Amino acid sequence: MKFAVLVFPGSNCDLDMYHAIKDELSEEVEYVWHDEQDLSAYDGILVPGGFSYGDYLRCGAMANQSNVMSEVKKAAEAGKPVLGVCNGFQILTEAGLLPGALLRNKKLKFMCKNVDLKVANNNTMFTNQYAQDEVISIPIAHGEGNYYCDEETLKQLQDNNQIVFTYSGENPNGSLADIAGIVNERGNVLGMMPHPERAISEVIGGAEGLALFKSIVKQWRESNVNQA
């Protein structure tokens, strides 16, 4: 499987994403600069965290105007897996690929620590290697991770089982319904605030995020076998 790790001015988790794919999964991966206009060679798209364009205007707003985002939308429409983490989640909401928005943390402070997440839906291409309701420990690092949407959208997310991760125990940022990660209706675009790419090895404190990337590869391989 061949992954693209998007790089915007201000991205700072692209190295972590690259390491997770190349060194832990042993899959093919390349950095892709924000002005790229063709992502057709890639099987999966990773939108990393950081502070794209310095978080000016709104987090992710300027990144959404980059050339590469029209290609990300094409990839999503084609059913390819698209993962946005932290600032990547913010970018995906700005792009309209996911509903809702990310607001300032409830305490108005940047937070960087490990949190417990519950796998609220393990029947997705991103979570098939987890058990339903499994609790995992994943780092967060954000100042604007407070997920918000209107009541109608929340009901749709709940009815369609699009809420994939919720905070377990402590809700660190005030997110509506404890939401930490959601997918689109089709299930191939995931946005989440916690950083699974920073939890891929016991050497760095835990490996509970690795199953997310393994889930993507497993789904892709099975899909290709079925198509063959």
mmCIF file of C-alpha atoms in Angstrom:
data_model
loop_
_atom_site.group_PDB
_atom_site.id
_atom_site.type_symbol
_atom_site.label_atom_id
_atom_site.label_comp_id
_atom_site.label_asym_id
_atom_site.label_seq_id
_atom_site.Cartn_x
_atom_site.Cartn_y
_atom_site.Cartn_z
ATOM 1 C CA MET A 1 0.000 0.000 0.000
ATOM 2 C CA LYS A 2 1.311 3.431 -0.916
ATOM 3 C CA PHE A 3 0.580 6.394 1.366
ATOM 4 C CA ALA A 4 0.895 10.134 0.852
ATOM 5 C CA VAL A 5 1.760 12.287 3.859
ATOM 6 C CA LEU A 6 0.695 15.837 3.048
ATOM 7 C CA VAL A 7 3.022 18.642 4.084
ATOM 8 C CA PHE A 8 1.815 22.223 4.558
ATOM 9 C CA PRO A 9 3.867 25.187 5.748
ATOM 10 C CA GLY A 10 3.670 24.694 9.516
ATOM 11 C CA SER A 11 3.051 20.920 9.534
ATOM 12 C CA ASN A 12 5.028 19.321 12.364
ATOM 13 C CA CYS A 13 3.662 15.771 12.659
ATOM 14 C CA ASP A 14 4.481 14.722 9.111
ATOM 15 C CA LEU A 15 7.689 13.041 10.313
ATOM 16 C CA ASP A 16 5.743 10.984 12.853
ATOM 17 C CA MET A 17 3.249 9.876 10.194
ATOM 18 C CA TYR A 18 6.047 8.923 7.811
ATOM 19 C CA HIS A 19 7.838 6.929 10.521
ATOM 20 C CA ALA A 20 4.656 5.068 11.473
ATOM 21 C CA ILE A 21 4.085 3.903 7.907
ATOM 22 C CA LYS A 22 7.646 3.221 6.788
ATOM 23 C CA ASP A 23 9.305 1.879 9.911
ATOM 24 C CA GLU A 24 6.432 0.282 11.826
ATOM 25 C CA LEU A 25 4.204 -0.976 8.989
ATOM 26 C CA SER A 26 6.916 -1.379 6.325
ATOM 27 C CA GLU A 27 4.593 0.097 3.714
ATOM 28 C CA GLU A 28 5.449 2.594 0.988
ATOM 29 C CA VAL A 29 5.090 6.279 1.861
ATOM 30 C CA GLU A 30 6.072 9.649 0.404
ATOM 31 C CA TYR A 31 5.890 13.252 1.532
ATOM 32 C CA VAL A 32 3.617 15.321 -0.712
ATOM 33 C CA TRP A 33 3.950 19.106 -0.751
ATOM 34 C CA HIS A 34 0.769 21.204 -0.502
ATOM 35 C CA ASP A 35 0.918 22.448 -4.095
ATOM 36 C CA GLU A 36 0.788 18.944 -5.613
ATOM 37 C CA GLN A 37 -2.016 18.527 -8.150
ATOM 38 C CA ASP A 38 -2.158 14.747 -8.576
ATOM 39 C CA LEU A 39 -2.618 12.138 -5.827
ATOM 40 C CA SER A 40 -3.771 9.343 -8.111
ATOM 41 C CA ALA A 41 -0.631 7.280 -7.432
ATOM 42 C CA TYR A 42 -1.479 6.887 -3.738
ATOM 43 C CA ASP A 43 -3.752 4.383 -2.031
ATOM 44 C CA GLY A 44 -4.172 6.324 1.208
ATOM 45 C CA ILE A 45 -3.923 9.984 2.198
ATOM 46 C CA LEU A 46 -2.619 11.153 5.586
ATOM 47 C CA VAL A 47 -3.198 14.761 6.694
ATOM 48 C CA PRO A 48 -0.912 15.360 9.675
ATOM 49 C CA GLY A 49 -1.073 17.664 12.651
ATOM 50 C CA GLY A 50 0.772 20.898 13.260
ATOM 51 C CA PHE A 51 -0.005 24.535 12.648
ATOM 52 C CA SER A 52 -0.624 24.811 8.913
ATOM 53 C CA TYR A 53 -0.072 28.398 7.776
ATOM 54 C CA GLY A 54 0.388 29.375 11.416
ATOM 55 C CA ASP A 55 -3.309 28.723 12.170
ATOM 56 C CA TYR A 56 -4.122 32.155 10.737
ATOM 57 C CA LEU A 57 -7.800 32.975 10.121
ATOM 58 C CA ARG A 58 -8.983 29.634 11.545
ATOM 59 C CA CYS A 59 -7.106 26.394 12.063
ATOM 60 C CA GLY A 60 -7.025 24.644 8.703
ATOM 61 C CA ALA A 61 -8.795 27.420 6.800
ATOM 62 C CA MET A 62 -5.808 28.470 4.692
ATOM 63 C CA ALA A 63 -4.615 24.897 4.181
ATOM 64 C CA ASN A 64 -7.999 24.117 2.664
ATOM 65 C CA GLN A 65 -7.195 26.577 -0.130
ATOM 66 C CA SER A 66 -4.061 24.649 -1.153
ATOM 67 C CA ASN A 67 -3.968 22.929 -4.544
ATOM 68 C CA VAL A 68 -3.623 19.498 -2.989
ATOM 69 C CA MET A 69 -6.996 19.685 -1.231
ATOM 70 C CA SER A 70 -8.956 19.329 -4.462
ATOM 71 C CA GLU A 71 -7.017 16.091 -4.963
ATOM 72 C CA VAL A 72 -7.802 14.968 -1.416
ATOM 73 C CA LYS A 73 -11.492 15.460 -2.183
ATOM 74 C CA LYS A 74 -11.122 13.363 -5.346
ATOM 75 C CA ALA A 75 -9.426 10.621 -3.335
ATOM 76 C CA ALA A 76 -12.226 10.679 -0.779
ATOM 77 C CA GLU A 77 -14.854 10.503 -3.522
ATOM 78 C CA ALA A 78 -13.020 7.506 -4.984
ATOM 79 C CA GLY A 79 -13.321 5.706 -1.658
ATOM 80 C CA LYS A 80 -9.657 5.884 -0.699
ATOM 81 C CA PRO A 81 -8.887 6.139 3.030
ATOM 82 C CA VAL A 82 -8.214 9.691 4.187
ATOM 83 C CA LEU A 83 -6.976 10.233 7.742
ATOM 84 C CA GLY A 84 -6.732 13.692 9.296
ATOM 85 C CA VAL A 85 -5.160 14.017 12.738
ATOM 86 C CA CYS A 86 -5.370 17.128 14.939
ATOM 87 C CA ASN A 87 -4.753 20.010 12.512
ATOM 88 C CA GLY A 88 -5.542 17.457 9.805
ATOM 89 C CA PHE A 89 -8.989 16.982 11.379
ATOM 90 C CA GLN A 90 -9.459 20.748 11.358
ATOM 91 C CA ILE A 91 -8.477 20.865 7.682
ATOM 92 C CA LEU A 92 -10.966 18.119 6.798
ATOM 93 C CA THR A 93 -13.820 20.012 8.461
ATOM 94 C CA GLU A 94 -12.817 23.206 6.653
ATOM 95 C CA ALA A 95 -12.840 21.227 3.400
ATOM 96 C CA GLY A 96 -16.351 19.948 4.062
ATOM 97 C CA LEU A 97 -15.158 16.346 4.061
ATOM 98 C CA LEU A 98 -16.346 16.014 7.650
ATOM 99 C CA PRO A 99 -19.164 17.870 9.440
ATOM 100 C CA GLY A 100 -18.763 20.186 12.398
ATOM 101 C CA ALA A 101 -15.915 22.384 13.587
ATOM 102 C CA LEU A 102 -13.116 22.441 16.136
ATOM 103 C CA LEU A 103 -13.323 25.268 18.680
ATOM 104 C CA ARG A 104 -10.937 26.521 21.358
ATOM 105 C CA ASN A 105 -10.453 24.117 24.231
ATOM 106 C CA LYS A 106 -12.925 24.725 27.032
ATOM 107 C CA LYS A 107 -10.168 25.905 29.397
ATOM 108 C CA LEU A 108 -8.645 28.056 26.616
ATOM 109 C CA LYS A 109 -5.268 26.394 27.074
ATOM 110 C CA PHE A 110 -3.072 24.232 24.868
ATOM 111 C CA MET A 111 -3.062 20.658 26.179
ATOM 112 C CA CYS A 112 -0.402 18.002 25.638
ATOM 113 C CA LYS A 113 -0.777 14.682 27.452
ATOM 114 C CA ASN A 114 -2.037 11.133 27.099
ATOM 115 C CA VAL A 115 -5.792 10.582 27.226
ATOM 116 C CA ASP A 116 -8.015 7.521 27.261
ATOM 117 C CA LEU A 117 -10.163 6.920 24.189
ATOM 118 C CA LYS A 118 -13.009 4.480 23.768
ATOM 119 C CA VAL A 119 -13.395 2.784 20.397
ATOM 120 C CA ALA A 120 -17.060 3.635 19.836
ATOM 121 C CA ASN A 121 -17.205 1.945 16.431
ATOM 122 C CA ASN A 122 -14.764 -0.805 15.488
ATOM 123 C CA ASN A 123 -16.562 -1.559 12.233
ATOM 124 C CA THR A 124 -14.609 0.889 10.072
ATOM 125 C CA MET A 125 -11.554 0.684 7.842
ATOM 126 C CA PHE A 126 -9.662 2.567 10.551
ATOM 127 C CA THR A 127 -10.679 0.525 13.608
ATOM 128 C CA ASN A 128 -11.170 -3.087 12.527
ATOM 129 C CA GLN A 129 -8.120 -4.164 14.554
ATOM 130 C CA TYR A 130 -9.628 -2.860 17.801
ATOM 131 C CA ALA A 131 -12.340 -4.425 19.937
ATOM 132 C CA GLN A 132 -15.679 -2.634 20.273
ATOM 133 C CA ASP A 133 -15.567 -0.298 23.310
ATOM 134 C CA GLU A 134 -11.849 -0.989 23.802
ATOM 135 C CA VAL A 135 -10.133 1.786 25.778
ATOM 136 C CA ILE A 136 -6.762 2.916 24.445
ATOM 137 C CA SER A 137 -4.252 5.539 25.553
ATOM 138 C CA ILE A 138 -3.304 8.083 22.870
ATOM 139 C CA PRO A 139 -1.532 11.477 23.167
ATOM 140 C CA ILE A 140 -3.252 14.783 22.461
ATOM 141 C CA ALA A 141 -1.536 18.084 21.626
ATOM 142 C CA HIS A 142 -3.946 20.847 20.691
ATOM 143 C CA GLY A 143 -5.409 24.195 21.646
ATOM 144 C CA GLU A 144 -8.500 23.951 19.461
ATOM 145 C CA GLY A 145 -9.826 20.441 19.747
ATOM 146 C CA ASN A 146 -13.279 21.155 21.134
ATOM 147 C CA TYR A 147 -15.547 19.409 18.624
ATOM 148 C CA TYR A 148 -18.867 21.131 17.948
ATOM 149 C CA CYS A 149 -21.805 20.626 15.620
ATOM 150 C CA ASP A 150 -25.502 21.485 15.714
ATOM 151 C CA GLU A 151 -28.111 19.140 17.180
ATOM 152 C CA GLU A 152 -29.261 17.853 13.793
ATOM 153 C CA THR A 153 -25.708 16.954 12.768
ATOM 154 C CA LEU A 154 -25.049 15.268 16.103
ATOM 155 C CA LYS A 155 -28.144 13.135 15.672
ATOM 156 C CA GLN A 156 -26.992 12.146 12.181
ATOM 157 C CA LEU A 157 -23.563 11.204 13.500
ATOM 158 C CA GLN A 158 -25.147 9.076 16.201
ATOM 159 C CA ASP A 159 -27.758 7.487 13.943
ATOM 160 C CA ASN A 160 -25.187 6.631 11.266
ATOM 161 C CA ASN A 161 -22.641 5.351 13.800
ATOM 162 C CA GLN A 162 -20.115 7.910 12.554
ATOM 163 C CA ILE A 163 -18.662 8.628 15.997
ATOM 164 C CA VAL A 164 -15.573 6.420 16.030
ATOM 165 C CA PHE A 165 -13.660 7.578 19.113
ATOM 166 C CA THR A 166 -14.893 9.228 22.313
ATOM 167 C CA TYR A 167 -12.946 10.437 25.311
ATOM 168 C CA SER A 168 -13.183 7.936 28.157
ATOM 169 C CA GLY A 169 -13.254 9.341 31.660
ATOM 170 C CA GLU A 170 -11.865 12.854 31.272
ATOM 171 C CA ASN A 171 -13.045 15.038 28.397
ATOM 172 C CA PRO A 172 -9.948 17.246 28.024
ATOM 173 C CA ASN A 173 -11.320 19.952 25.737
ATOM 174 C CA GLY A 174 -15.100 20.102 26.190
ATOM 175 C CA SER A 175 -15.985 18.317 22.937
ATOM 176 C CA LEU A 176 -19.686 17.766 22.362
ATOM 177 C CA ALA A 177 -20.748 14.239 23.378
ATOM 178 C CA ASP A 178 -17.107 13.494 24.289
ATOM 179 C CA ILE A 179 -16.320 13.182 20.561
ATOM 180 C CA ALA A 180 -12.654 12.575 19.741
ATOM 181 C CA GLY A 181 -12.982 11.254 16.182
ATOM 182 C CA ILE A 182 -15.618 10.862 13.461
ATOM 183 C CA VAL A 183 -15.930 9.402 9.973
ATOM 184 C CA ASN A 184 -17.920 10.568 6.981
ATOM 185 C CA GLU A 185 -21.086 8.703 6.008
ATOM 186 C CA ARG A 186 -19.191 6.500 3.568
ATOM 187 C CA GLY A 187 -16.701 5.585 6.287
ATOM 188 C CA ASN A 188 -13.486 6.280 4.374
ATOM 189 C CA VAL A 189 -12.599 9.695 5.862
ATOM 190 C CA LEU A 190 -11.593 9.831 9.525
ATOM 191 C CA GLY A 191 -10.793 12.936 11.518
ATOM 192 C CA MET A 192 -9.517 12.703 15.079
ATOM 193 C CA MET A 193 -7.794 15.039 17.519
ATOM 194 C CA PRO A 194 -5.565 12.518 19.391
ATOM 195 C CA HIS A 195 -2.338 11.437 17.677
ATOM 196 C CA PRO A 196 -2.199 7.680 16.895
ATOM 197 C CA GLU A 197 1.093 8.218 15.042
ATOM 198 C CA ARG A 198 2.654 9.160 18.383
ATOM 199 C CA ALA A 199 1.588 5.849 19.922
ATOM 200 C CA ILE A 200 3.128 3.277 17.593
ATOM 201 C CA SER A 201 5.941 1.833 19.729
ATOM 202 C CA GLU A 202 6.531 0.926 23.358
ATOM 203 C CA VAL A 203 9.858 2.745 23.049
ATOM 204 C CA ILE A 204 7.977 6.058 22.934
ATOM 205 C CA GLY A 205 5.486 5.174 25.637
ATOM 206 C CA GLY A 206 2.883 2.971 23.991
ATOM 207 C CA ALA A 207 1.788 1.288 20.788
ATOM 208 C CA GLU A 208 -1.998 1.471 20.999
ATOM 209 C CA GLY A 209 -2.241 3.747 17.965
ATOM 210 C CA LEU A 210 -0.541 1.268 15.647
ATOM 211 C CA ALA A 211 -3.695 -0.814 15.222
ATOM 212 C CA LEU A 212 -5.336 2.116 13.453
ATOM 213 C CA PHE A 213 -2.744 2.057 10.681
ATOM 214 C CA LYS A 214 -2.836 -1.749 10.567
ATOM 215 C CA SER A 215 -6.607 -1.515 10.133
ATOM 216 C CA ILE A 216 -6.214 0.671 7.043
ATOM 217 C CA VAL A 217 -3.729 -1.717 5.437
ATOM 218 C CA LYS A 218 -5.848 -4.777 6.272
ATOM 219 C CA GLN A 219 -8.948 -3.220 4.685
ATOM 220 C CA TRP A 220 -7.009 -2.177 1.589
ATOM 221 C CA ARG A 221 -5.510 -5.627 1.096
ATOM 222 C CA GLU A 222 -8.834 -7.380 1.525
ATOM 223 C CA SER A 223 -10.497 -4.971 -0.906
ATOM 224 C CA ASN A 224 -7.835 -5.613 -3.521
ATOM 225 C CA VAL A 225 -8.113 -9.381 -3.106
ATOM 226 C CA ASN A 226 -11.888 -9.199 -3.537
ATOM 227 C CA GLN A 227 -11.548 -7.019 -6.640
ATOM 228 C CA ALA A 228 -9.010 -9.436 -8.111
#
